[in-house]
Amino acid sequence: MDPRDAEAAYESEVLGRTTLPAAFEASAERNANRIAQRYKGGVYDRSIAPSVVPRAPDGDYADLSYAELRGIVRSLAAGFRDLGLDAGDRVGILANTRMEWAQCDLAVLAAGGVVTTVYTSSSERQVRYLLSDAGASGVVVENAESLRRVLAVEDDLDLDFVVVMDDVADGSDVAGALCDRDDVLSLADLHARGEAAFDEAAHESWLAARDPDDLASLVYTSGTTGRPKGVRLSHWNFKSNVDGCYRRFGPRRKRGDAPAIGPRATTLSFLPLAHVFERLAGHFLMFAAGSTVAYAESPDTLREDFRLVRPTVATSVPRVYEKLYDAIREQASESPAKERIFEWAVGVGRAYHEEPSPGPLLSAKHRLADRLVFSQVREALGGRIDFLISGGGSLSPELCALYHGMGVPVLEGYGLTETAPVVSANPPDAPKVGTIGPPLVDVEVAVDEAVVGDGVEAADGRVGELLVRGPNVTDGYWNRPEETAAAFVDEIPADGLRGVGSVADGSTADDSTEAARRSRDRSGRWFRTGDVVELRSDGYLEFRERAKQLVVLSTGKNVAPAPIEGSFAANPLVEQCMVLGDGRKFVSALLVPNVDAVREWAAREGIDLPDDPAALCRDERVRERIGREVDRVNESFEPHERIKRFRLLPEPFSEENGLLTPTMKVKRRHVLDRYADEVDVLYRGRTQENR
C-alpha cells in the first residue's frame, strides 16, 4: 500500500475533531504515568521550583509526568480565570522556549483564552505593537528584563495582569512591581491562586464551552516582508494539522519498520515556541502523541543537551543543520589525516545514499566510514536519533543526502504560519531528498504557473506559485481585511493554473480515493503562499523560491536564489550567501566567509592574513580562493544563473544585527539596505567574473 493511502486509512484515538485543551486532557489520561516534560537545572531561577516542581540538578534534567503536567495546567488555568480572564481574551507570552512556556500556553487555552506570541528579541517598540495590535488583556513574561520591557510600554496597553515565570531578584528596578502591585505576580503565585480556586466541574465547563472553530492563537509573522501580521489560527487549524502530521509520522504500520512519533518518542525542543513550527511540531503534536518533550533552554549548551536527553526526534531549521555539519567538519580538521578521512567518508556517505542497490564494495566502504566517522556523529546527537525534521527554509540536497548517508535522516517539510503550519513533509518510510514531500492528508495543493516566466523550468511536473486549501488554513489576518482578501482566491484561476493535487496519492482532484472524495466535499478558499514550487508527477513537491524573491534579470530571465545559496551550505569556506540581480543584467552575490576556515587554509598555504575581518575580506588572495569556490558552484547552473560578481562581507547575518529573523531566515530587504554601497559596487562599470 502506498504510504499516503495508508495515512488516509489510519485510525487512532489521537485523531479527531476537538479543541487543543481537550486533546491534551485526553492524552494526559492515556499517558498519565509517562514522562511529559524534562527541564534543566542551573538555567533559570524558576518561581515554581521547588514549591510546584522539584528543583532540577544543575546541568541535568528532572521529569514531569503527564499526570503532574495536567495538574499544573489545571491550576494555572484556574489562576488565569481568577485573574479575570474570559473566553476569547488574548494573553501574550514573552519568553524563551522552556517548560513554563508550554504550561502557560496549555493553561490559557484551557481557560478559554487566546495566546498571542511575542519573540524574546522584540524591542520595546515591537512589544508595544504586538500586544496592542492583539488587544492583549494580560501577558506572561520570562524574567526581570522582559518585565521591564512590558512595564516601559504599559501606558500604551490595556493589561489586567502581568505574570513573571522567574523569581525577580531583590533590588532590581522592577522588583517593587511584584511587591507593590496586585496586577503583577509570579507564576508560583498564579499557581497557588489557581490551586486554591480550582473546581473540576468549572474546568470541564470551560473545555466544553470551546468549539474547534474558535480562535486559539494569534501567531505573528516574523516580519521579513513588512510589519508583522497576526495570523488567526483556530483550535481546528492546529488540531487538524496535528492529525495530518500524526498520520504521517505516528506509529502506523510503515514500510521497513520505519520509526515513528508516539509515546516512546523523545524530542529536544529548542526553536522558538513563539513560532508556529515549533509550537506544532515540538509541542502540540508531541503532547497529543504522548511523547516526551525536553527543553534545551540555552543555545550555548545544545550539544550537551543532545547528549543528556538522547532524543529520538528533533525539529529545526536548515541553518542549524548547516552549522551542525560545520562543527562536525571543524572537529574532523584537527589534523590533515583526520580531515582526509572525513572528506573520504563524506563522499562514501553521499554515494551510498544515492545508490539504490549498493554493491559489496560500496557497502564495505560505508561500514568503514560508519565506524570511523558516522557513528561518532550519531553519538554526538545522543545515539538514539530516528530522524530529524527540517522546515522553515530549504536544506541543500547534497547536505541532506549526506545526513541520510550518515544514518541521521533529515526529513524536509514545508509550511507557513498561515497553514498552522505543515503543508507537506517527507514520510519516514518514503523520503525523497531534494523534495519537501507530498501534502498531508486533507491538504489540497495547486500551482499557478502564471507567476513565473522564463528561466524556471520543471523537470518532472509543473512549476508555479503554490496554492493551498484545507482545514489547517487560517481564515485570515487579525484586523487586516484588505491583506486577508489579497491572500486568498475563491476560485482556481483559469489562466496559468495547473496540477491540482489530491491529498492521498498526488493525482488530480478527479481521483476516486476516499481522501479525494473528502477533498471534493470540502469547500474553502485557496491561500496564495507566495512560494514557487514544482508539483511533480509522483505527488511530491520541490521548493523553488519565494515568488517575491525570484530574481528577474533585465534580460527577462527568472532566477531562483535558493538553490544557488543552498549550494554553499556545505562549503567549508563560505558561511552564508545572498544572491542578487533583480532588474540587473546578471547575477551577483554577497558572501560571508567562514573566517576560521579561511585562516586555516591560509596557514596551510603559508599565507599571512590581516587580523581585521574587513581587511581579510579585501585581501586579493582570499577573494581569489573563494572565487574558485564560486566557480565550482557555478558549474551546476545555467549560464544566466551563474554568479558573475561577488563581494565578501566581514559580519555574518544574525538575529542580533537585525539581518536574520528568529527562525534564521535572511531579511533580504535589511541586508540590501545595510550593504547598499557594496551592491552598488557589484553593478558599477564593466562585468568581470568573480570580481
XYZ file of C-alpha atoms in Angstrom:
691
model
C 0.000 0.000 0.000
C 1.228 3.484 -0.866
C 2.230 5.311 2.350
C -0.228 8.128 1.652
C -3.108 5.712 1.196
C -2.089 4.089 4.488
C -2.114 7.506 6.137
C -5.623 8.241 4.933
C -6.891 4.873 6.198
C -5.123 5.085 9.563
C -7.289 5.292 12.686
C -6.188 6.248 16.203
C -7.641 7.704 19.385
C -5.206 10.583 18.908
C -7.122 11.694 15.801
C -10.409 13.545 15.709
C -12.067 16.945 15.598
C -11.704 18.598 19.010
C -10.020 21.531 20.735
C -6.391 21.685 21.803
C -7.037 21.584 25.583
C -9.486 18.692 25.172
C -6.865 16.812 23.137
C -4.271 17.438 25.851
C -6.620 16.226 28.599
C -7.323 13.024 26.661
C -3.611 12.409 26.087
C -2.804 13.067 29.741
C -5.415 10.479 30.697
C -3.963 7.882 28.307
C -0.357 8.592 29.243
C -0.681 9.621 32.895
C 2.462 7.844 34.082
C 4.655 8.620 31.086
C 7.160 11.475 31.104
C 5.676 14.589 29.533
C 8.351 17.218 30.154
C 12.035 17.286 31.046
C 13.525 20.534 32.345
C 17.088 21.528 33.142
C 18.581 22.941 36.307
C 21.021 25.813 36.594
C 19.493 27.794 33.710
C 16.534 29.665 35.198
C 15.509 30.938 38.641
C 12.106 29.289 38.323
C 9.485 30.711 40.648
C 7.599 27.381 40.597
C 10.617 25.424 41.885
C 10.627 23.859 44.415
C 7.095 24.687 45.567
C 5.349 23.290 42.451
C 8.019 21.211 40.692
C 11.232 19.734 42.137
C 14.367 21.743 41.559
C 16.355 20.102 38.746
C 20.043 19.384 39.399
C 22.399 21.965 37.923
C 23.362 20.871 34.434
C 20.980 17.914 34.423
C 17.314 17.190 33.842
C 14.298 16.475 36.020
C 10.997 14.990 34.811
C 7.284 15.703 34.985
C 4.719 13.021 34.182
C 1.615 13.709 32.140
C -0.458 13.496 35.329
C 1.772 16.090 37.007
C 1.743 18.358 33.954
C -2.048 18.135 33.769
C -2.276 19.200 37.418
C -0.072 22.238 36.785
C -2.030 23.223 33.682
C -5.332 22.939 35.516
C -4.138 25.095 38.425
C -2.689 27.744 36.114
C -5.921 27.784 34.080
C -7.930 28.348 37.261
C -5.450 31.048 38.236
C -5.914 32.873 34.935
C -9.681 32.672 35.354
C -9.352 34.018 38.901
C -7.422 36.985 37.500
C -10.432 37.783 35.327
C -9.540 36.067 32.058
C -12.682 35.467 29.993
C -13.224 33.276 26.941
C -11.664 34.890 23.892
C -9.365 37.235 25.828
C -5.864 37.482 24.388
C -2.799 36.735 26.533
C 0.732 37.331 25.281
C 3.692 35.088 26.090
C 7.134 36.722 26.021
C 9.703 34.069 26.933
C 12.298 31.694 25.561
C 11.358 28.104 24.777
C 11.065 26.371 28.150
C 8.672 24.145 30.054
C 6.765 27.103 31.561
C 6.022 28.463 28.064
C 4.286 25.177 27.239
C 2.455 25.063 30.574
C 1.155 28.621 30.225
C 0.117 28.042 26.613
C -1.949 24.978 27.533
C -3.377 26.754 30.596
C -4.520 29.874 28.729
C -6.172 27.682 26.086
C -7.856 25.558 28.784
C -9.176 28.721 30.420
C -10.751 29.707 27.095
C -8.202 32.371 26.251
C -6.279 33.101 23.064
C -2.467 33.024 23.092
C -0.623 35.720 21.180
C 3.091 35.339 20.532
C 5.958 37.742 21.195
C 9.571 36.985 20.271
C 12.155 37.439 23.028
C 14.227 39.544 20.632
C 11.404 42.089 20.347
C 12.288 45.668 21.268
C 10.056 47.823 23.483
C 8.517 49.289 20.334
C 7.796 45.814 18.965
C 6.411 44.588 22.292
C 4.060 47.581 22.335
C 2.896 46.840 18.797
C 2.421 43.084 19.226
C 0.454 43.356 22.472
C -1.591 46.397 21.469
C -2.418 45.062 17.992
C -3.731 41.865 19.577
C -5.632 43.787 22.267
C -3.985 41.641 24.934
C -5.551 41.785 28.392
C -2.584 40.057 30.012
C 0.954 38.909 29.366
C 3.266 36.214 30.719
C 6.911 37.278 30.720
C 10.073 35.354 31.447
C 12.186 37.439 33.817
C 13.086 40.895 35.094
C 14.410 42.019 31.713
C 11.242 41.113 29.799
C 9.089 42.516 32.632
C 10.998 45.781 32.291
C 10.161 45.955 28.574
C 6.452 45.441 29.250
C 6.296 47.936 32.118
C 8.051 50.529 29.930
C 5.140 50.496 27.468
C 2.224 49.579 29.748
C 0.729 53.081 29.493
C 0.009 52.309 25.840
C -1.587 48.952 26.663
C -4.714 47.820 28.486
C -3.311 44.994 30.609
C -5.209 43.457 33.515
C -2.248 41.380 34.696
C 1.397 40.504 34.152
C 2.783 37.107 35.230
C 6.540 36.511 35.632
C 7.955 32.991 35.217
C 11.209 33.538 37.122
C 11.953 34.983 40.528
C 12.901 38.646 40.259
C 15.969 39.485 42.330
C 15.554 41.880 45.226
C 16.995 45.271 44.457
C 16.288 45.156 40.723
C 14.470 48.143 39.268
C 11.325 46.052 38.689
C 11.294 44.063 41.946
C 8.917 46.571 43.503
C 6.234 45.762 40.955
C 5.890 42.252 42.404
C 5.638 43.641 45.940
C 3.515 46.745 45.463
C 1.073 45.810 42.687
C -1.619 43.167 42.749
C -1.710 43.009 38.930
C 1.912 41.794 38.712
C 2.600 38.347 40.168
C 4.941 35.411 39.841
C 3.981 32.176 38.117
C 4.223 30.436 41.500
C 1.706 32.924 42.919
C -0.605 32.338 39.969
C -0.351 28.575 40.505
C -1.121 28.898 44.232
C -4.073 31.143 43.454
C -5.416 28.672 40.908
C -4.773 25.632 43.081
C -6.944 27.180 45.794
C -9.671 28.151 43.315
C -9.679 25.017 41.147
C -13.024 23.302 40.649
C -13.106 20.288 38.326
C -16.674 20.909 37.171
C -15.812 24.514 36.296
C -12.691 23.375 34.437
C -14.697 20.865 32.404
C -17.259 23.552 31.625
C -14.524 25.805 30.198
C -13.387 22.996 27.924
C -16.925 22.122 26.866
C -17.688 25.746 26.027
C -14.961 25.945 23.400
C -15.618 24.921 19.811
C -12.903 23.614 17.442
C -13.572 26.594 15.185
C -12.918 29.108 17.995
C -9.792 31.228 17.820
C -6.877 29.602 19.662
C -3.935 31.835 18.844
C -2.656 34.894 17.071
C 0.760 33.981 15.720
C 2.606 36.979 14.383
C 4.694 36.616 11.253
C 8.384 37.343 11.682
C 8.284 40.437 9.524
C 10.575 39.500 6.619
C 8.220 41.244 4.179
C 6.942 44.122 6.320
C 5.174 44.770 9.595
C 4.256 41.550 11.431
C 0.704 40.351 10.822
C -1.325 38.430 13.378
C -2.403 35.157 11.761
C -5.696 33.878 13.170
C -5.426 30.180 13.942
C -8.319 28.212 15.372
C -8.192 25.114 17.537
C -9.140 23.046 14.495
C -6.477 24.687 12.317
C -3.894 23.368 14.779
C -5.592 20.083 15.651
C -6.235 19.090 12.023
C -2.542 19.716 11.378
C -1.633 17.591 14.403
C -3.780 14.838 12.911
C -2.177 15.134 9.478
C 1.325 15.024 10.972
C 0.407 12.103 13.234
C -0.863 10.171 10.229
C 2.498 10.786 8.548
C 4.881 10.390 11.492
C 2.803 8.415 14.009
C 3.012 4.687 14.835
C 1.011 3.355 11.912
C 2.486 0.329 10.139
C 5.228 1.609 7.853
C 7.455 0.186 5.182
C 10.656 -1.299 6.581
C 9.546 -0.758 10.175
C 10.255 2.976 9.850
C 10.477 4.958 13.129
C 7.562 6.953 14.467
C 6.446 9.740 16.775
C 4.452 8.115 19.568
C 4.503 7.523 23.332
C 8.067 6.195 23.159
C 9.452 9.216 21.296
C 11.529 11.955 22.908
C 12.211 15.343 21.351
C 14.613 18.134 22.262
C 12.794 21.443 21.876
C 14.938 24.488 21.151
C 13.342 26.521 18.344
C 11.178 29.493 19.438
C 7.751 28.349 20.646
C 6.582 31.788 19.575
C 6.973 30.479 16.027
C 4.302 28.183 14.681
C 6.729 25.469 13.509
C 7.976 24.501 16.967
C 4.570 25.155 18.530
C 3.014 22.492 16.309
C 5.834 20.006 15.745
C 7.590 20.172 19.104
C 4.595 20.934 21.307
C 1.001 20.194 20.238
C 1.958 17.128 18.164
C 4.245 15.674 20.819
C 1.769 16.098 23.668
C -1.076 14.646 21.593
C 1.138 11.622 20.807
C 2.098 11.083 24.461
C 5.767 11.795 23.692
C 8.370 13.358 25.957
C 9.436 16.965 25.378
C 12.785 18.036 26.828
C 13.796 21.704 26.669
C 17.319 22.708 25.686
C 16.681 26.105 27.319
C 20.063 27.517 26.225
C 21.571 27.533 22.717
C 25.034 27.535 24.294
C 24.529 24.028 25.700
C 22.759 22.400 22.763
C 25.435 19.761 22.143
C 25.460 18.843 25.832
C 21.652 18.686 25.882
C 21.562 16.238 22.963
C 23.918 14.000 24.923
C 21.871 14.245 28.135
C 18.394 13.913 26.611
C 19.246 11.356 23.904
C 16.244 12.366 21.749
C 14.719 10.164 19.077
C 13.480 13.117 17.019
C 14.048 16.856 16.809
C 12.795 19.696 14.645
C 14.945 22.522 13.375
C 15.624 24.896 10.514
C 18.225 24.357 7.761
C 20.673 26.839 9.259
C 21.039 24.676 12.394
C 21.783 21.561 10.316
C 24.326 23.558 8.303
C 26.065 24.778 11.461
C 25.999 21.267 12.923
C 27.751 19.982 9.816
C 30.269 22.846 10.073
C 31.008 21.844 13.686
C 31.487 18.196 12.681
C 33.792 19.193 9.832
C 35.765 21.575 12.056
C 36.321 18.835 14.616
C 37.459 16.499 11.855
C 40.018 19.003 10.557
C 42.149 18.916 13.700
C 44.827 17.166 11.655
C 45.395 16.587 7.924
C 44.912 12.835 8.397
C 41.556 13.252 10.157
C 40.444 15.754 7.530
C 41.253 13.347 4.693
C 39.333 10.556 6.437
C 36.351 12.852 6.956
C 36.272 14.019 3.338
C 36.549 10.403 2.148
C 33.694 9.365 4.466
C 31.530 12.261 3.235
C 31.935 11.085 -0.339
C 31.125 7.496 0.618
C 28.047 8.554 2.599
C 26.590 10.528 -0.288
C 27.335 7.790 -2.801
C 25.818 5.129 -0.544
C 22.600 7.068 -0.079
C 22.234 7.916 -3.763
C 22.865 4.344 -4.957
C 19.603 2.319 -4.955
C 21.478 -1.009 -4.750
C 24.937 -0.537 -3.191
C 27.265 -3.333 -4.190
C 29.612 -5.225 -1.853
C 32.489 -2.759 -2.308
C 30.440 0.384 -1.609
C 28.719 -1.343 1.323
C 32.088 -2.285 2.809
C 33.331 1.290 2.404
C 30.173 2.575 4.088
C 30.647 0.245 7.062
C 34.194 1.521 7.468
C 33.076 5.161 7.128
C 30.385 4.487 9.692
C 32.880 3.088 12.170
C 35.390 5.913 11.647
C 33.070 8.942 11.326
C 29.300 8.469 11.180
C 28.893 6.594 14.465
C 30.601 9.490 16.237
C 28.160 11.947 14.664
C 25.184 9.897 15.857
C 26.699 9.599 19.332
C 27.138 13.381 19.478
C 23.363 13.636 18.894
C 22.667 11.265 21.769
C 22.899 7.983 19.880
C 19.131 7.445 19.501
C 18.052 9.764 16.667
C 15.445 8.100 14.434
C 15.033 11.140 12.223
C 15.291 14.917 12.220
C 12.658 17.201 10.715
C 13.655 20.307 8.783
C 11.377 23.219 7.934
C 11.373 26.988 7.645
C 13.640 27.020 4.585
C 15.454 24.852 2.079
C 18.247 22.467 3.014
C 20.702 21.766 0.239
C 20.055 18.321 -1.319
C 23.760 17.463 -1.058
C 23.819 18.110 2.691
C 20.503 16.324 3.199
C 21.797 13.274 1.315
C 24.924 13.268 3.480
C 22.844 13.196 6.671
C 20.882 10.245 5.296
C 24.142 8.521 4.410
C 25.392 9.036 7.986
C 22.314 7.263 9.374
C 20.706 10.525 10.570
C 17.783 11.017 8.165
C 16.662 14.629 7.776
C 13.059 14.763 6.564
C 12.312 18.056 4.866
C 8.878 19.587 5.019
C 7.177 22.828 4.111
C 4.702 25.113 5.765
C 3.718 28.636 6.695
C 2.260 30.378 9.701
C -0.979 30.688 7.740
C -1.254 26.886 7.351
C -0.689 26.030 11.041
C 1.956 25.289 9.620
C 2.613 21.974 7.813
C 1.522 21.639 4.189
C 3.828 18.794 3.168
C 6.593 16.621 4.610
C 8.675 13.649 3.618
C 7.309 10.380 5.067
C 9.815 8.435 7.219
C 9.218 5.339 5.102
C 9.409 7.052 1.698
C 11.711 10.095 1.864
C 12.938 11.726 -1.325
C 15.935 14.010 -0.889
C 15.567 17.350 -2.636
C 11.806 17.463 -2.085
C 9.556 18.810 0.662
C 7.388 15.695 0.462
C 3.770 15.189 -0.580
C 0.876 17.134 1.003
C -0.595 15.885 4.262
C -3.927 14.105 4.275
C -6.801 16.580 3.787
C -4.481 19.278 2.424
C -5.063 20.215 -1.214
C -2.424 21.949 -3.314
C -2.312 23.526 -6.752
C 0.232 25.581 -8.696
C -0.383 28.807 -10.588
C 2.080 28.868 -13.464
C 1.231 32.451 -14.362
C 3.568 33.891 -11.718
C 6.755 32.513 -13.283
C 8.305 33.181 -16.641
C 11.460 32.228 -18.494
C 14.255 30.508 -16.649
C 12.225 28.491 -14.145
C 11.588 25.113 -15.706
C 10.097 21.898 -14.404
C 11.967 18.637 -14.633
C 9.104 16.315 -13.812
C 5.928 18.311 -13.321
C 4.678 21.887 -13.256
C 6.188 24.981 -11.652
C 4.218 27.886 -10.231
C 3.023 29.625 -7.124
C 1.733 27.132 -4.565
C -1.925 27.437 -3.587
C -3.223 25.576 -0.529
C -6.664 24.664 0.771
C -7.570 22.603 3.825
C -8.754 22.626 7.443
C -5.325 23.827 8.612
C -5.515 27.074 6.628
C -6.199 30.321 8.531
C -9.306 32.336 7.808
C -7.213 35.491 7.659
C -5.192 38.157 9.436
C -6.181 39.911 12.649
C -7.691 43.333 11.855
C -6.296 43.228 8.298
C -9.301 42.741 5.977
C -7.546 44.093 2.892
C -4.489 41.881 3.341
C -6.755 38.925 4.074
C -8.657 39.477 0.857
C -5.424 39.721 -1.131
C -4.102 36.449 0.300
C -6.963 34.261 -0.929
C -8.763 33.380 -4.123
C -12.248 31.917 -4.057
C -11.879 30.011 -7.297
C -8.935 28.413 -9.027
C -7.642 30.935 -11.585
C -8.434 29.884 -15.129
C -5.172 31.214 -16.572
C -1.891 29.652 -15.625
C -3.101 27.194 -13.005
C -2.144 23.573 -13.382
C -1.903 20.470 -11.269
C -4.493 20.334 -8.523
C -3.061 17.697 -6.202
C -5.162 15.351 -4.128
C -4.128 14.623 -0.573
C -3.724 10.865 -0.637
C -1.856 9.943 -3.752
C -0.706 13.045 -5.600
C -3.087 12.544 -8.526
C -5.666 15.024 -9.749
C -8.814 16.027 -7.935
C -10.790 13.710 -10.222
C -9.354 10.710 -8.364
C -11.850 8.398 -6.663
C -9.914 7.647 -3.463
C -11.592 8.282 -0.124
C -9.224 11.168 0.615
C -10.023 12.802 -2.715
C -13.752 12.448 -2.038
C -13.281 14.193 1.292
C -11.425 16.970 -0.520
C -14.212 17.460 -3.051
C -16.825 17.554 -0.310
C -14.980 20.372 1.453
C -15.361 23.965 0.305
C -12.990 26.801 1.047
C -10.790 29.465 -0.415
C -7.330 28.876 -1.822
C -4.496 30.527 0.090
C -1.756 32.061 -2.026
C 1.517 31.084 -0.375
C 3.764 33.375 -2.402
C 6.156 30.441 -2.828
C 7.192 28.886 -6.123
C 7.260 25.081 -6.158
C 7.351 22.221 -8.610
C 4.448 19.791 -8.306
C 5.999 16.555 -9.501
C 4.243 13.684 -11.212
C 4.776 11.486 -8.132
C 2.857 13.954 -5.934
C 5.948 15.236 -4.131
C 6.709 18.956 -4.054
C 10.026 20.673 -4.676
C 10.522 24.134 -3.221
C 11.990 26.660 -5.644
C 11.757 30.173 -4.194
C 9.604 32.843 -2.646
C 7.681 34.381 -5.547
C 8.615 37.853 -4.301
C 12.275 36.827 -4.088
C 12.586 35.445 -7.600
C 15.347 37.394 -9.289
C 14.056 38.736 -12.602
C 17.018 39.810 -14.694
C 16.729 42.738 -17.070
C 17.024 40.174 -19.862
C 13.654 38.715 -18.762
C 15.166 35.539 -17.321
C 13.960 34.378 -13.892
C 16.484 33.058 -11.379
C 15.618 31.250 -8.131
C 18.196 32.309 -5.477
C 17.559 29.447 -3.013
C 19.257 26.616 -4.989
C 22.306 28.794 -5.614
C 22.523 29.900 -1.996
C 21.962 26.331 -0.822
C 24.914 25.141 -2.899
C 27.212 26.896 -0.432
C 25.634 25.203 2.616
C 28.318 22.533 2.961
C 31.130 24.713 1.673
C 33.994 24.928 4.166
C 34.997 28.481 3.212
C 31.605 30.212 2.807
C 29.385 30.763 5.821
C 26.423 32.491 4.130
C 25.339 33.601 0.668
C 22.696 36.005 -0.598
C 22.052 36.130 -4.353
C 21.241 39.430 -6.085
C 20.309 40.543 -9.584
C 16.697 41.759 -9.693
C 16.379 44.162 -12.616
C 20.069 43.749 -13.472
C 21.822 42.093 -16.394
C 23.497 39.362 -14.361
C 23.518 37.501 -11.042
C 25.813 38.569 -8.228
C 26.177 37.583 -4.583
C 27.048 38.828 -1.124
C 29.164 36.164 0.592
C 30.092 35.851 4.253
C 33.329 33.868 4.541
C 33.939 31.307 7.262
C 36.806 33.296 8.781
C 38.190 30.421 10.856
C 38.260 28.082 7.864
C 39.838 30.759 5.680
C 42.568 31.308 8.266
C 43.216 27.558 8.466
C 43.570 27.426 4.672
C 45.930 30.403 4.740
C 48.070 28.831 7.478
C 48.426 25.628 5.444
C 49.479 27.679 2.427
C 51.918 29.811 4.410
C 49.848 32.955 3.789
C 49.833 35.678 6.444
C 46.384 37.301 6.601
C 45.405 40.540 8.371
C 43.714 40.253 11.775
C 40.883 42.629 10.910
C 37.918 40.718 9.309
C 37.172 43.641 6.972
C 40.766 43.701 5.766
C 40.679 39.922 5.345
C 37.621 40.278 3.072
C 39.525 42.783 0.935
C 42.603 40.561 0.648
C 43.006 39.587 -3.004
C 44.342 36.125 -2.109
C 41.195 35.387 -0.108
C 38.998 36.695 -2.902
C 40.761 34.507 -5.444
C 40.436 31.428 -3.235
C 36.726 31.951 -2.634
C 36.352 32.793 -6.302
C 37.364 29.212 -7.066
C 34.544 28.015 -4.803
C 32.124 30.267 -6.686
C 33.366 28.806 -9.982
C 32.760 25.301 -8.639
C 29.189 26.167 -7.639
C 28.549 27.866 -10.983
C 29.218 24.617 -12.839
C 25.870 23.258 -11.618
C 23.789 26.110 -13.034
C 22.711 27.526 -16.357
C 24.750 30.453 -17.758
C 22.165 33.077 -16.784
C 22.046 31.679 -13.210
C 25.788 31.843 -12.567
C 27.328 34.340 -10.158
C 29.324 36.862 -12.214
C 30.471 39.055 -9.332
C 30.599 38.770 -5.560
C 31.535 40.837 -2.525
C 32.775 39.477 0.800
C 31.151 40.746 3.987
C 33.021 40.725 7.318
C 29.941 40.263 9.510
C 27.594 37.218 9.425
C 23.845 37.722 9.065
C 22.404 37.242 12.561
C 19.364 37.964 14.674
C 21.495 40.276 16.820
C 22.369 42.584 13.920
C 18.840 42.501 12.562
C 19.638 40.549 9.392
C 18.030 37.241 10.426
C 14.560 36.532 11.773
C 14.190 34.491 15.000
C 13.750 31.441 12.758
C 17.028 32.174 10.923
C 15.604 33.473 7.640
C 17.581 36.242 5.955
C 15.863 39.632 5.982
C 16.791 40.398 2.417
C 15.489 43.958 2.439
C 17.518 44.776 5.566
C 20.653 43.268 4.013
C 20.168 45.330 0.855
C 19.711 48.500 2.904
C 22.777 47.874 5.075
C 25.059 46.931 2.191
C 23.712 49.303 -0.439
C 27.221 50.583 -1.203
C 28.538 47.049 -1.711
C 25.655 46.269 -4.060
C 26.352 49.453 -5.964
C 29.969 48.367 -6.442
C 28.831 44.990 -7.777
C 26.913 46.576 -10.635
C 29.151 49.533 -11.365
C 31.172 49.504 -14.595
C 32.408 46.525 -16.587
C 31.330 42.993 -15.631
C 34.208 40.807 -14.520
C 33.848 37.209 -13.498
C 34.068 36.776 -9.710
C 35.101 40.386 -9.077
